[in-house]
PDB file of C-alpha atoms and ligand atoms in Angstrom:
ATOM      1  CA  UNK A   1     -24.331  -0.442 -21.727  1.00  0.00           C
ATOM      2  CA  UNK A   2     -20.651  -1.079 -22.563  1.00  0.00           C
ATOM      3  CA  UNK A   3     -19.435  -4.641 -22.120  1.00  0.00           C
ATOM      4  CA  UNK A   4     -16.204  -6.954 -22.255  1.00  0.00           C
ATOM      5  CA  UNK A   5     -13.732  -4.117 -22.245  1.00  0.00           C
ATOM      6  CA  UNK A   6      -9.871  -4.379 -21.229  1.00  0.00           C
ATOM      7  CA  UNK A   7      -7.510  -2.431 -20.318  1.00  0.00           C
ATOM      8  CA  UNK A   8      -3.956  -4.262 -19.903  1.00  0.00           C
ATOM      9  CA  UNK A   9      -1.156  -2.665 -18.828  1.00  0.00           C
ATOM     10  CA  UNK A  10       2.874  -4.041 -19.635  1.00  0.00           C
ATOM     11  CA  UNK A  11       5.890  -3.148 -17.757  1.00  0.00           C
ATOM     12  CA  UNK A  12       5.067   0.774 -18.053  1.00  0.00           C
ATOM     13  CA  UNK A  13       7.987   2.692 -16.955  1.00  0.00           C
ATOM     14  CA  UNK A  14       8.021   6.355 -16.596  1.00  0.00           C
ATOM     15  CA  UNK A  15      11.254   8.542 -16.089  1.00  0.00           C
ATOM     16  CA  UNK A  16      11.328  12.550 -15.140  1.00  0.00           C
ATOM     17  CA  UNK A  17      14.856  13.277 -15.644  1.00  0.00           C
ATOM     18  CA  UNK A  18      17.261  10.863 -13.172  1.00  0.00           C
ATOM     19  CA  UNK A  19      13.855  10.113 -11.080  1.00  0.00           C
ATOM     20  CA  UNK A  20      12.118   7.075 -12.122  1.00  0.00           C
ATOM     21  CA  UNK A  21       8.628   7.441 -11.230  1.00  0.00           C
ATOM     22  CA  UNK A  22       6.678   4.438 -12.932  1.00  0.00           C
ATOM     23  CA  UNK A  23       9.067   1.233 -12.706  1.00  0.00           C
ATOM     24  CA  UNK A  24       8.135  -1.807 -14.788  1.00  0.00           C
ATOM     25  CA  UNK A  25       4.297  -1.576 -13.499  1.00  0.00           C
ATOM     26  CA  UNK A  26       1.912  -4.209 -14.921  1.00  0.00           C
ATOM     27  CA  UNK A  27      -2.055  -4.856 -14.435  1.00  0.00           C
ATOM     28  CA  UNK A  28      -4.747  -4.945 -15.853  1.00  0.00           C
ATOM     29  CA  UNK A  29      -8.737  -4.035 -15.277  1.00  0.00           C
ATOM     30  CA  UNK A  30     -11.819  -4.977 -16.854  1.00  0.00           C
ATOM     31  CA  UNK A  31     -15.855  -4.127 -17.648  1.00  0.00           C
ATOM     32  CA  UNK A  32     -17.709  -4.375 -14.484  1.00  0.00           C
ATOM     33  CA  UNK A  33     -14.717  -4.049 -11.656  1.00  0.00           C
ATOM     34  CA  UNK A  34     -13.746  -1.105  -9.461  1.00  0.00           C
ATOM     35  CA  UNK A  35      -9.761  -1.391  -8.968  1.00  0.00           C
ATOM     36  CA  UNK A  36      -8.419   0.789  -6.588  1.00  0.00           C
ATOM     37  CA  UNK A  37      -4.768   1.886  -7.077  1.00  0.00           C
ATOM     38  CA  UNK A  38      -3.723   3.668  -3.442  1.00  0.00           C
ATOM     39  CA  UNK A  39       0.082   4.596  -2.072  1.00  0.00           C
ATOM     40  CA  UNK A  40       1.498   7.221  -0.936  1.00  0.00           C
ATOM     41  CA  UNK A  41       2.005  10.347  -2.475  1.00  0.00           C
ATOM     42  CA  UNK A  42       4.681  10.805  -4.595  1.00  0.00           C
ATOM     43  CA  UNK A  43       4.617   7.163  -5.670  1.00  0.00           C
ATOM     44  CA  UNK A  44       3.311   7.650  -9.416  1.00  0.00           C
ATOM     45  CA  UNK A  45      -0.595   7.059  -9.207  1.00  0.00           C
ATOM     46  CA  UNK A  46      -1.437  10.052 -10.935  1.00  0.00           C
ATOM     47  CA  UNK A  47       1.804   9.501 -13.484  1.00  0.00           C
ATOM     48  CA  UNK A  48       0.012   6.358 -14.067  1.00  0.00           C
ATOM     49  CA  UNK A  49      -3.005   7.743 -15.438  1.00  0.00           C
ATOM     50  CA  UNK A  50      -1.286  10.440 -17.386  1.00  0.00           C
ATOM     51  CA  UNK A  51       0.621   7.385 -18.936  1.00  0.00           C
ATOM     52  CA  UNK A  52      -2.539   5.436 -20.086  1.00  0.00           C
ATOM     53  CA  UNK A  53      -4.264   8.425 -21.191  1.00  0.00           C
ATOM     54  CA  UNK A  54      -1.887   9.998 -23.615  1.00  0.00           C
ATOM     55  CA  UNK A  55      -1.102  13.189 -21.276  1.00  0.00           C
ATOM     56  CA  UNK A  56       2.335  11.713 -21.052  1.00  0.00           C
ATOM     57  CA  UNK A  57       4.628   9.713 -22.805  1.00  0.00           C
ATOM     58  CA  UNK A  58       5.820   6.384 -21.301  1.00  0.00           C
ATOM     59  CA  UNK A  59       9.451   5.595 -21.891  1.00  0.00           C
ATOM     60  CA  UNK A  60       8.700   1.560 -22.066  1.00  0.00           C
ATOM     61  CA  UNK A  61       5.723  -0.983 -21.720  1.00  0.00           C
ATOM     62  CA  UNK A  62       2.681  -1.450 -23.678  1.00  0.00           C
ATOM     63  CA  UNK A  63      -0.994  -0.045 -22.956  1.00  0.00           C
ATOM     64  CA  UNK A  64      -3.554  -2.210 -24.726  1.00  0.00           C
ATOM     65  CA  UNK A  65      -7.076  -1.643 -25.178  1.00  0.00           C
ATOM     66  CA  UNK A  66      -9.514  -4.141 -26.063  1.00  0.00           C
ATOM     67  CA  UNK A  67      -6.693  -5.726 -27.689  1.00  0.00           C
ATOM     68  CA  UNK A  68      -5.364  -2.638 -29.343  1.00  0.00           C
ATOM     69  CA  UNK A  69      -2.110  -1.136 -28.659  1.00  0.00           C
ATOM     70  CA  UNK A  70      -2.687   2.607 -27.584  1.00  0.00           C
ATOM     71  CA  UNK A  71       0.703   3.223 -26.420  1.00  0.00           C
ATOM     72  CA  UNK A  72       1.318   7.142 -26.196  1.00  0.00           C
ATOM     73  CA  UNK A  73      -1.675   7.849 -28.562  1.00  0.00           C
ATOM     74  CA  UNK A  74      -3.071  11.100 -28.150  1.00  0.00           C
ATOM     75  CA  UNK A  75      -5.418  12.046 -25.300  1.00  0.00           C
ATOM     76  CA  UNK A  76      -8.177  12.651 -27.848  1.00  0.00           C
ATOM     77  CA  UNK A  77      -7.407   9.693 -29.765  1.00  0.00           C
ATOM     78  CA  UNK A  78      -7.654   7.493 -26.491  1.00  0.00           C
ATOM     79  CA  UNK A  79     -10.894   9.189 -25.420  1.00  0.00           C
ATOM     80  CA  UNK A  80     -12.453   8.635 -28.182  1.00  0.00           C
ATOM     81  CA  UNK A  81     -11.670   4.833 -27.834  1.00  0.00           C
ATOM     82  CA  UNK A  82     -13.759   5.330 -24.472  1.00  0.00           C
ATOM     83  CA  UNK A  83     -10.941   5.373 -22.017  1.00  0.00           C
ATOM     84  CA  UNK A  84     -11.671   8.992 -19.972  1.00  0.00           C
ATOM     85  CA  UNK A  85     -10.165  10.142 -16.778  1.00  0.00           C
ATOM     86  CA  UNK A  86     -10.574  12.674 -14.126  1.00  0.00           C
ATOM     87  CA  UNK A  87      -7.491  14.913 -13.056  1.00  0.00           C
ATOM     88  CA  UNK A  88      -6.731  15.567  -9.326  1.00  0.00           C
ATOM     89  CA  UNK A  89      -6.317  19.370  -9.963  1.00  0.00           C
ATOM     90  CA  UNK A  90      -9.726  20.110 -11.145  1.00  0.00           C
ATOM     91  CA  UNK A  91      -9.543  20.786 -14.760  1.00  0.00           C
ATOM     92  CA  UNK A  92     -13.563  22.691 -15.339  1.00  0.00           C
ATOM     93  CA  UNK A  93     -14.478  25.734 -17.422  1.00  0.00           C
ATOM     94  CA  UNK A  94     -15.027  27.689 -14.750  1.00  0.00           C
ATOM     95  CA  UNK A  95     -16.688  30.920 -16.552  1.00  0.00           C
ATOM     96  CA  UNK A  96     -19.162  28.123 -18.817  1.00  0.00           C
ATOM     97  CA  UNK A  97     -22.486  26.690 -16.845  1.00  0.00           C
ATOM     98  CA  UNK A  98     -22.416  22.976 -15.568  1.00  0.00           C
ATOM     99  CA  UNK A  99     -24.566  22.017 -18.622  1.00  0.00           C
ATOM    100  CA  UNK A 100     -22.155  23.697 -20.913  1.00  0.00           C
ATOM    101  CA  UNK A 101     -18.858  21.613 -19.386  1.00  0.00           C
ATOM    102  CA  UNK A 102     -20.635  18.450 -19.616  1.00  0.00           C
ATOM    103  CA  UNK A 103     -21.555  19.034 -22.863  1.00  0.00           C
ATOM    104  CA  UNK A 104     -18.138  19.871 -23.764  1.00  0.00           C
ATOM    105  CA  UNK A 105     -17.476  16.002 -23.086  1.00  0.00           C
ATOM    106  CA  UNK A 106     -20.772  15.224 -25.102  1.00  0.00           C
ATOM    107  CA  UNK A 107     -19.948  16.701 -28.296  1.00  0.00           C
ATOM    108  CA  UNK A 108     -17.195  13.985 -28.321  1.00  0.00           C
ATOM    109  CA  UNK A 109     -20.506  11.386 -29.386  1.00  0.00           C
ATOM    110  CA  UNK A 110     -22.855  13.994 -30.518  1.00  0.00           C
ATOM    111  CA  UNK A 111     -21.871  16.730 -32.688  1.00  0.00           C
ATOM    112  CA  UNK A 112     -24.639  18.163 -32.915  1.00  0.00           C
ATOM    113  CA  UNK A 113     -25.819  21.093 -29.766  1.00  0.00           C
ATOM    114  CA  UNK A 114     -29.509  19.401 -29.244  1.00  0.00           C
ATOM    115  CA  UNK A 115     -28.560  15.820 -28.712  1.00  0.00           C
ATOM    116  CA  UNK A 116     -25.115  17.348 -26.739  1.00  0.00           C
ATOM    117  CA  UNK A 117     -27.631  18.651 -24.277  1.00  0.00           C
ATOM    118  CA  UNK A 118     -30.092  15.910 -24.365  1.00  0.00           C
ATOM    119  CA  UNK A 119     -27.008  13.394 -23.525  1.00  0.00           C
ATOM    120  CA  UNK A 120     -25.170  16.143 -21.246  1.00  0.00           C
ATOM    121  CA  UNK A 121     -29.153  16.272 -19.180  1.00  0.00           C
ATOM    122  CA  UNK A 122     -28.931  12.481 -19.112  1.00  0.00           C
ATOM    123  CA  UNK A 123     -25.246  12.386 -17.503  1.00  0.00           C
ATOM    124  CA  UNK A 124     -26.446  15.668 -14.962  1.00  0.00           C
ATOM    125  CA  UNK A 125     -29.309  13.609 -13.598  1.00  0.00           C
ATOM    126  CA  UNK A 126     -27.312  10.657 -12.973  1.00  0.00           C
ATOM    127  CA  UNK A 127     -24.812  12.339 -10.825  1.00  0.00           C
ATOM    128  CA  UNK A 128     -27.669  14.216  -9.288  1.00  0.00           C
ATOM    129  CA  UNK A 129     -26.356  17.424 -10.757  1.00  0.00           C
ATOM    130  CA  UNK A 130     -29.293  18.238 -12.826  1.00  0.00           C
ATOM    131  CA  UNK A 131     -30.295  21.059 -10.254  1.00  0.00           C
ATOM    132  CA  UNK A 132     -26.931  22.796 -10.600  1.00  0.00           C
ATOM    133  CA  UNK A 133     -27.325  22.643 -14.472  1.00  0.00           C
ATOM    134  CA  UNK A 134     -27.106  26.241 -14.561  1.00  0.00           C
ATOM    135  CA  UNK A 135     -24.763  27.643 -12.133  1.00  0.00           C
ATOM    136  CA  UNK A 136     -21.389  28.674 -13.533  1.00  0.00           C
ATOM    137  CA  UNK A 137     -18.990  26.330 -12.550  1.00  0.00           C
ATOM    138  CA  UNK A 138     -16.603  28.967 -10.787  1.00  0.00           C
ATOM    139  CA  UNK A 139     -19.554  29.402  -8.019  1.00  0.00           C
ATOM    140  CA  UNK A 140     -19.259  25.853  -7.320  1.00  0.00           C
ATOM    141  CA  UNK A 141     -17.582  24.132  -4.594  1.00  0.00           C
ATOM    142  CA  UNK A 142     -14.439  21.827  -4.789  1.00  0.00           C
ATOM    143  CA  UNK A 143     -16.463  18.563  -4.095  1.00  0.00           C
ATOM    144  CA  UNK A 144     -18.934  20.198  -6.523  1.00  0.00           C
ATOM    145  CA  UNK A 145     -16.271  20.762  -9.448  1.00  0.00           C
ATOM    146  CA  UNK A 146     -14.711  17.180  -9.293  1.00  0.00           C
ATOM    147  CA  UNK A 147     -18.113  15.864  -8.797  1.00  0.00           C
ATOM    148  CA  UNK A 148     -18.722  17.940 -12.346  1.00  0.00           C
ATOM    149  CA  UNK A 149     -15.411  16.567 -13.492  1.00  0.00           C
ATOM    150  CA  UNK A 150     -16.622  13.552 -13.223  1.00  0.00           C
ATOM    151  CA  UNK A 151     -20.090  13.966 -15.359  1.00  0.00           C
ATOM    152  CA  UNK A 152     -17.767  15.436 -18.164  1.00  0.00           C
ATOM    153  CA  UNK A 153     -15.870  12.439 -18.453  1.00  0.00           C
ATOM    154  CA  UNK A 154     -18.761   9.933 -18.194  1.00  0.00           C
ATOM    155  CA  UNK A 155     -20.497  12.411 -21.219  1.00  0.00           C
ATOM    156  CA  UNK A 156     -17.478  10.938 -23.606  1.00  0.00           C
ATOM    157  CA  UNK A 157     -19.320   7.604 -22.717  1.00  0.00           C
ATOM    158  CA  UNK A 158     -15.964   6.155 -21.582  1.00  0.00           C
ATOM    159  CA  UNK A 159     -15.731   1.845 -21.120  1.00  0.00           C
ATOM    160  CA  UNK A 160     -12.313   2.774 -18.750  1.00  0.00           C
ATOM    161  CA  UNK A 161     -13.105   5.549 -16.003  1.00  0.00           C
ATOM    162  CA  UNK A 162     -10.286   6.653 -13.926  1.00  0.00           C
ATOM    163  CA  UNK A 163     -10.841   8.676 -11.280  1.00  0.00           C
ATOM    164  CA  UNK A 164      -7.936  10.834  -9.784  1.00  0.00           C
ATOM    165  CA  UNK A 165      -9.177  11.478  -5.612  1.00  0.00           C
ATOM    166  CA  UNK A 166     -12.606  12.462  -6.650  1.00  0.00           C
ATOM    167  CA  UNK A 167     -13.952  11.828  -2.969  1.00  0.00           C
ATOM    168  CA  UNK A 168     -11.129  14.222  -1.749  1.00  0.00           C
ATOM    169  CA  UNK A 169     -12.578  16.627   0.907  1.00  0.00           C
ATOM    170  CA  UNK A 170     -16.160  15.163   0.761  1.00  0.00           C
ATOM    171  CA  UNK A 171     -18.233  14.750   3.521  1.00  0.00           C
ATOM    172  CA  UNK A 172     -18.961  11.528   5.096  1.00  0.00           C
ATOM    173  CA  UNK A 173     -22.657  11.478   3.327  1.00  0.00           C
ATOM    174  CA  UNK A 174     -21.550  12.881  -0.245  1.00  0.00           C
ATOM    175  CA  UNK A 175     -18.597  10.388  -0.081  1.00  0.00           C
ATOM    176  CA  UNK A 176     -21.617   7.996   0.456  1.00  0.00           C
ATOM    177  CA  UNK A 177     -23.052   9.290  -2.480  1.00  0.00           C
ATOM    178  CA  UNK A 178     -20.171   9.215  -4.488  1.00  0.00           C
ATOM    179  CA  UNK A 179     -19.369   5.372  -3.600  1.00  0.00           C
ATOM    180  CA  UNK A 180     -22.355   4.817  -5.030  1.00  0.00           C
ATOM    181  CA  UNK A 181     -22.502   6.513  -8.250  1.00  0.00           C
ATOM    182  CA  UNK A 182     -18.973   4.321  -8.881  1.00  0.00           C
ATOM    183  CA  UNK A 183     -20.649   0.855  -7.925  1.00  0.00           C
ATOM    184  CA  UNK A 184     -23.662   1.765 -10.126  1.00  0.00           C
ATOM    185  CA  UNK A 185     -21.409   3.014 -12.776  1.00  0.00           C
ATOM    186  CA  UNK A 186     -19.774  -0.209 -12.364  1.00  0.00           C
ATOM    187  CA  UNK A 187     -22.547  -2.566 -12.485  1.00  0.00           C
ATOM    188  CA  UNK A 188     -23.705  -0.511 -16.181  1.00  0.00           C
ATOM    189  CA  UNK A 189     -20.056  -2.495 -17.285  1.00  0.00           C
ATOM    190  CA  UNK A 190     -17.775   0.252 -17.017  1.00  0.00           C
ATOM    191  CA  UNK A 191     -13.702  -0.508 -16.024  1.00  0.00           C
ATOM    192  CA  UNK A 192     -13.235   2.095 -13.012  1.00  0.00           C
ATOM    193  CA  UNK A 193      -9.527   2.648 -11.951  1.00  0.00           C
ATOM    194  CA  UNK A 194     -10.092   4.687  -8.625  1.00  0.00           C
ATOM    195  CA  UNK A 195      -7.105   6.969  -7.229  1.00  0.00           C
ATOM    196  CA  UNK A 196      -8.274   7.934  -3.216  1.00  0.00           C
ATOM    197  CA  UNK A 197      -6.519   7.818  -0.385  1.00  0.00           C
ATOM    198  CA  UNK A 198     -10.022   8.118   1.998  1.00  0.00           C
ATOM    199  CA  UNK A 199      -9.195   4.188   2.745  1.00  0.00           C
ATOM    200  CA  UNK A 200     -12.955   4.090   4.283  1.00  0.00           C
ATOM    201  CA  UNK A 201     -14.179   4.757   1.103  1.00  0.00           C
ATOM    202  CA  UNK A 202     -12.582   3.376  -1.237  1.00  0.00           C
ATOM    203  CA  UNK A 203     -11.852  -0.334   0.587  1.00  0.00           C
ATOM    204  CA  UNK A 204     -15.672  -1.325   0.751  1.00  0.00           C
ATOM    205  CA  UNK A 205     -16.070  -0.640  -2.978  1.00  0.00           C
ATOM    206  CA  UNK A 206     -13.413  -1.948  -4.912  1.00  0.00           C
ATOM    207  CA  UNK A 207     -12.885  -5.791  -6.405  1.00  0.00           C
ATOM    208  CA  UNK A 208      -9.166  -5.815  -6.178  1.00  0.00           C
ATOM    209  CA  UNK A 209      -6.902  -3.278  -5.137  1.00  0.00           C
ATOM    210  CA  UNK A 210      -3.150  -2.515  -6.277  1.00  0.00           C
ATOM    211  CA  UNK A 211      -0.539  -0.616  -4.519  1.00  0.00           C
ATOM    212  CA  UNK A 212       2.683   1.549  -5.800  1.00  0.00           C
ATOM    213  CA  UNK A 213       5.497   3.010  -3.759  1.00  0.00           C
ATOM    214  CA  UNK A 214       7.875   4.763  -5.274  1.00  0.00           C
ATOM    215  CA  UNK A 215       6.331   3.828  -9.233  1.00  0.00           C
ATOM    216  CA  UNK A 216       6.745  -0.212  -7.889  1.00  0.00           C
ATOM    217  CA  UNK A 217       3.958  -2.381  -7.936  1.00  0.00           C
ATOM    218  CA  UNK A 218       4.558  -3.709  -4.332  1.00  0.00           C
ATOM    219  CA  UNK A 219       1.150  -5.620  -4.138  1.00  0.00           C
ATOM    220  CA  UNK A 220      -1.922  -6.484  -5.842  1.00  0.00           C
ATOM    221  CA  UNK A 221      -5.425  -8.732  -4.405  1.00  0.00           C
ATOM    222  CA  UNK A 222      -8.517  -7.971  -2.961  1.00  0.00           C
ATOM    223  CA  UNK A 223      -8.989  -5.671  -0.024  1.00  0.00           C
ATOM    224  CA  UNK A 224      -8.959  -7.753   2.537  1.00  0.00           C
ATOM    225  CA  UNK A 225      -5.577  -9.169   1.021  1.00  0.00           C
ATOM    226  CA  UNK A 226      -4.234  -5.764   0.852  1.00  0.00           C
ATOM    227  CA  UNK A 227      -5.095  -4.331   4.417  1.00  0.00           C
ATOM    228  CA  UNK A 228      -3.710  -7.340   5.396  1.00  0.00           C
ATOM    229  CA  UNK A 229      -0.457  -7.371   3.695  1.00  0.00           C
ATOM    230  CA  UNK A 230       2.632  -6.340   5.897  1.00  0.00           C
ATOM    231  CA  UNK A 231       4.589  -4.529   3.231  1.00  0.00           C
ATOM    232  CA  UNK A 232       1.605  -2.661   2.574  1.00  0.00           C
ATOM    233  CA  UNK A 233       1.034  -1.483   5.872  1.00  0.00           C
ATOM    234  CA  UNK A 234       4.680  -0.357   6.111  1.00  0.00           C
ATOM    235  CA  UNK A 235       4.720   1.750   3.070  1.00  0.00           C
ATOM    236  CA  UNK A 236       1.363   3.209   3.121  1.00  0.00           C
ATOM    237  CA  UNK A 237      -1.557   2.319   5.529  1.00  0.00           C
ATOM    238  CA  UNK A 238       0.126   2.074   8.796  1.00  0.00           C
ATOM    239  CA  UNK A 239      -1.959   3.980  11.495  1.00  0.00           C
ATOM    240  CA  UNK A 240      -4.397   5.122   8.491  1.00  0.00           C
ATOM    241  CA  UNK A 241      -6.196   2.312   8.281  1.00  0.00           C
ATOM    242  CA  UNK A 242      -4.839  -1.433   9.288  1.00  0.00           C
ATOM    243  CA  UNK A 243      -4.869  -0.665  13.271  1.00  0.00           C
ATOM    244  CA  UNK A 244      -8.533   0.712  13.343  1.00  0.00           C
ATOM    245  CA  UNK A 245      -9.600  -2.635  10.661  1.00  0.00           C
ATOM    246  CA  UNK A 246      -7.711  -4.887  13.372  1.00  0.00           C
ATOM    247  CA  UNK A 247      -9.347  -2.802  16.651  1.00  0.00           C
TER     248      UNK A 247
HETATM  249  N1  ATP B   1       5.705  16.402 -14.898  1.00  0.00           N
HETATM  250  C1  ATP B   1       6.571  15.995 -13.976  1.00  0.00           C
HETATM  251  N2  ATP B   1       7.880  16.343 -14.037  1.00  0.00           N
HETATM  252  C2  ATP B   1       8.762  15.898 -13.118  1.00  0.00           C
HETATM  253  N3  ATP B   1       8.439  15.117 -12.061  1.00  0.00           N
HETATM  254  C3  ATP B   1       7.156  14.746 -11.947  1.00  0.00           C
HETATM  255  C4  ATP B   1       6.150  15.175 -12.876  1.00  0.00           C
HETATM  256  N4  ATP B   1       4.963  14.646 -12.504  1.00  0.00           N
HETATM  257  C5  ATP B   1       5.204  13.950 -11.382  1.00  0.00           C
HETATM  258  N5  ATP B   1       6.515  13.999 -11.039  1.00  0.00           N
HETATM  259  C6  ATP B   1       7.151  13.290  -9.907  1.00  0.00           C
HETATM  260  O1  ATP B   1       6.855  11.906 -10.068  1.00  0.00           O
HETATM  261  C7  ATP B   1       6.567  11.302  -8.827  1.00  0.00           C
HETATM  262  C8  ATP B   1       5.175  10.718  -8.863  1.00  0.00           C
HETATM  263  O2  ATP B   1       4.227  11.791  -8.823  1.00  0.00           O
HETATM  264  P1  ATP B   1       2.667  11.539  -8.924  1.00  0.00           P
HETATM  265  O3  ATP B   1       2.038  12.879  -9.001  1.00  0.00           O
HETATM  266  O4  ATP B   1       2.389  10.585 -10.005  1.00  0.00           O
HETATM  267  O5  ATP B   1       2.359  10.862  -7.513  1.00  0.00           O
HETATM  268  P2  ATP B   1       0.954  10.472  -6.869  1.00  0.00           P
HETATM  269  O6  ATP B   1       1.050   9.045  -6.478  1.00  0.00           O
HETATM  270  O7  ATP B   1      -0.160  10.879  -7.773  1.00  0.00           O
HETATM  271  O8  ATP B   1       0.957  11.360  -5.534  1.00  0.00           O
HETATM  272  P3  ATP B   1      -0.272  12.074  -4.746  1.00  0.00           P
HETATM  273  O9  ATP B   1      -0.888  11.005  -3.896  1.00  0.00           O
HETATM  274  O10 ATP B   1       0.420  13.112  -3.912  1.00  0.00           O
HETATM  275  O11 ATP B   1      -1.198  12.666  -5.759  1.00  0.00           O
HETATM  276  C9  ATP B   1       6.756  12.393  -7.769  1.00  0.00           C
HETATM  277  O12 ATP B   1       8.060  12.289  -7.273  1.00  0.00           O
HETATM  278  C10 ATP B   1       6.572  13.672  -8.566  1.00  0.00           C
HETATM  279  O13 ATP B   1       7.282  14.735  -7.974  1.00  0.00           O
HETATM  280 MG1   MG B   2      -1.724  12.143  -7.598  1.00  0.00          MG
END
């Protein structure tokens, strides 16, 4: 059980050539919460987590951990600090078996094979994986492989857990499922930053939510703040979601 972790995030700005994609964006998430960071696409959500996870550079701001200033550390320096993430473009070993991606992410804690697979079991059955252990991950299907993206990150025993459209093209029950798995992963202490833009499932679960357009933090507050909030609507929700909350 992890607990009293913090991410806290400073005026992070992010430029691609004459496009600036993260402007001056500020937050911060803790043990035990599920913040939800929506907008529309294009506006710098997944930049964002390639920012706080080493996969890119940031041009200014701070990213502090616990305290610590990880500011463009390396990926595997930051995951081994226990801040993991999942990418949106599904990032498995596709010729290796389930068991042998998550315990890819296991040897990270155990470096030894036996308790890799003992931990990389563990992480299976609490996805509800454990019967796929043994299919190559190539046969699986997309909600399969992010759902196996996922149990390779949580095998690095992360405290931060961000999760880049993991629910994307689930189906009503396994997006169920999956909203589950995050609240229970929450309530075990971890910090989940969740990237979806399936407003149904994402809304009910999170503690606070925090919008970008165009790499500005327009908003930030709990849901019903945030469904409610007029520039909101505008940039993002619109018809998506705020008209059938209201009806
Ligand atoms: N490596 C890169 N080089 C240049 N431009 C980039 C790069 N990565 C992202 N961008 C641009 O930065 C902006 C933010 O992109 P990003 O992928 O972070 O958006 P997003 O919010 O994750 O969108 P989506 O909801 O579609 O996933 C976009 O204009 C994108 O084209
Ligand atoms: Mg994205």
């Amino acid at each position: 059980m992890s607990s009293g972790s913090k991410l806290v995030v400073t005026g992070v700005t992010k430029r691609f050539g004459g496009l600036l994609a993260l402007n001056d964006v500020s937050f911060s998430v803790e043990s035990g919460e599920i913040l939800a960071l929506i907008g529309p696409n294009g506006a710098g959500k997944t930049t964002l987590f390639n920012c706080l996870t080493g996969f890119l550079k940031v041009d200014g701001g701070t990213v502090e951990f616990n305290g610590q200033n990880i500011t463009n550390w390396s990926p595997n320096k930051i995951c081994s600090l226990g801040v993991a993430r999942t990418f949106q473009v599904v990032q498995v070993l596709q010729g290796m078996t389930v068991l042998e991606n998550v315990m890819v992410g296991a040897y990270l804690r155990n470096p030894r094979t036996a308790p890799a697979r003992e931990s990389a079991i563990a992480v299976l059955e609490k996805v509800g994986m454990l019967q796929r252990a043994d299919v190559l991950a190539v046969n699986l299907t997309l909600p399969e492989k992010k759902r196996l993206e996922v149990a390779m990150s949580l095998a690095t025993q992360p405290k931060v857990l961000m999760l880049d459209e993991s629910m994307a093209g689930l189906t009503p029950t396994e997006a169920a499922e999956a909203s589950q798995m995050i609240r229970s992963l929450r309530d075990e202490g971890l910090a989940l930053i969740v990237v979806e833009h399936v407003m149904e499932a994402i809304m009910p679960i999170a503690d606070r939510v925090i919008v970008l357009d165009s790499g500005t933090k327009i908003a930030e507050g709990s849901p019903e703040e945030i469904v409610s909030n007029p520039r909101v609507i505008s940039a993002y929700l619109g018809d998506k979601y705020a008209k059938r909350v209201i009806n």
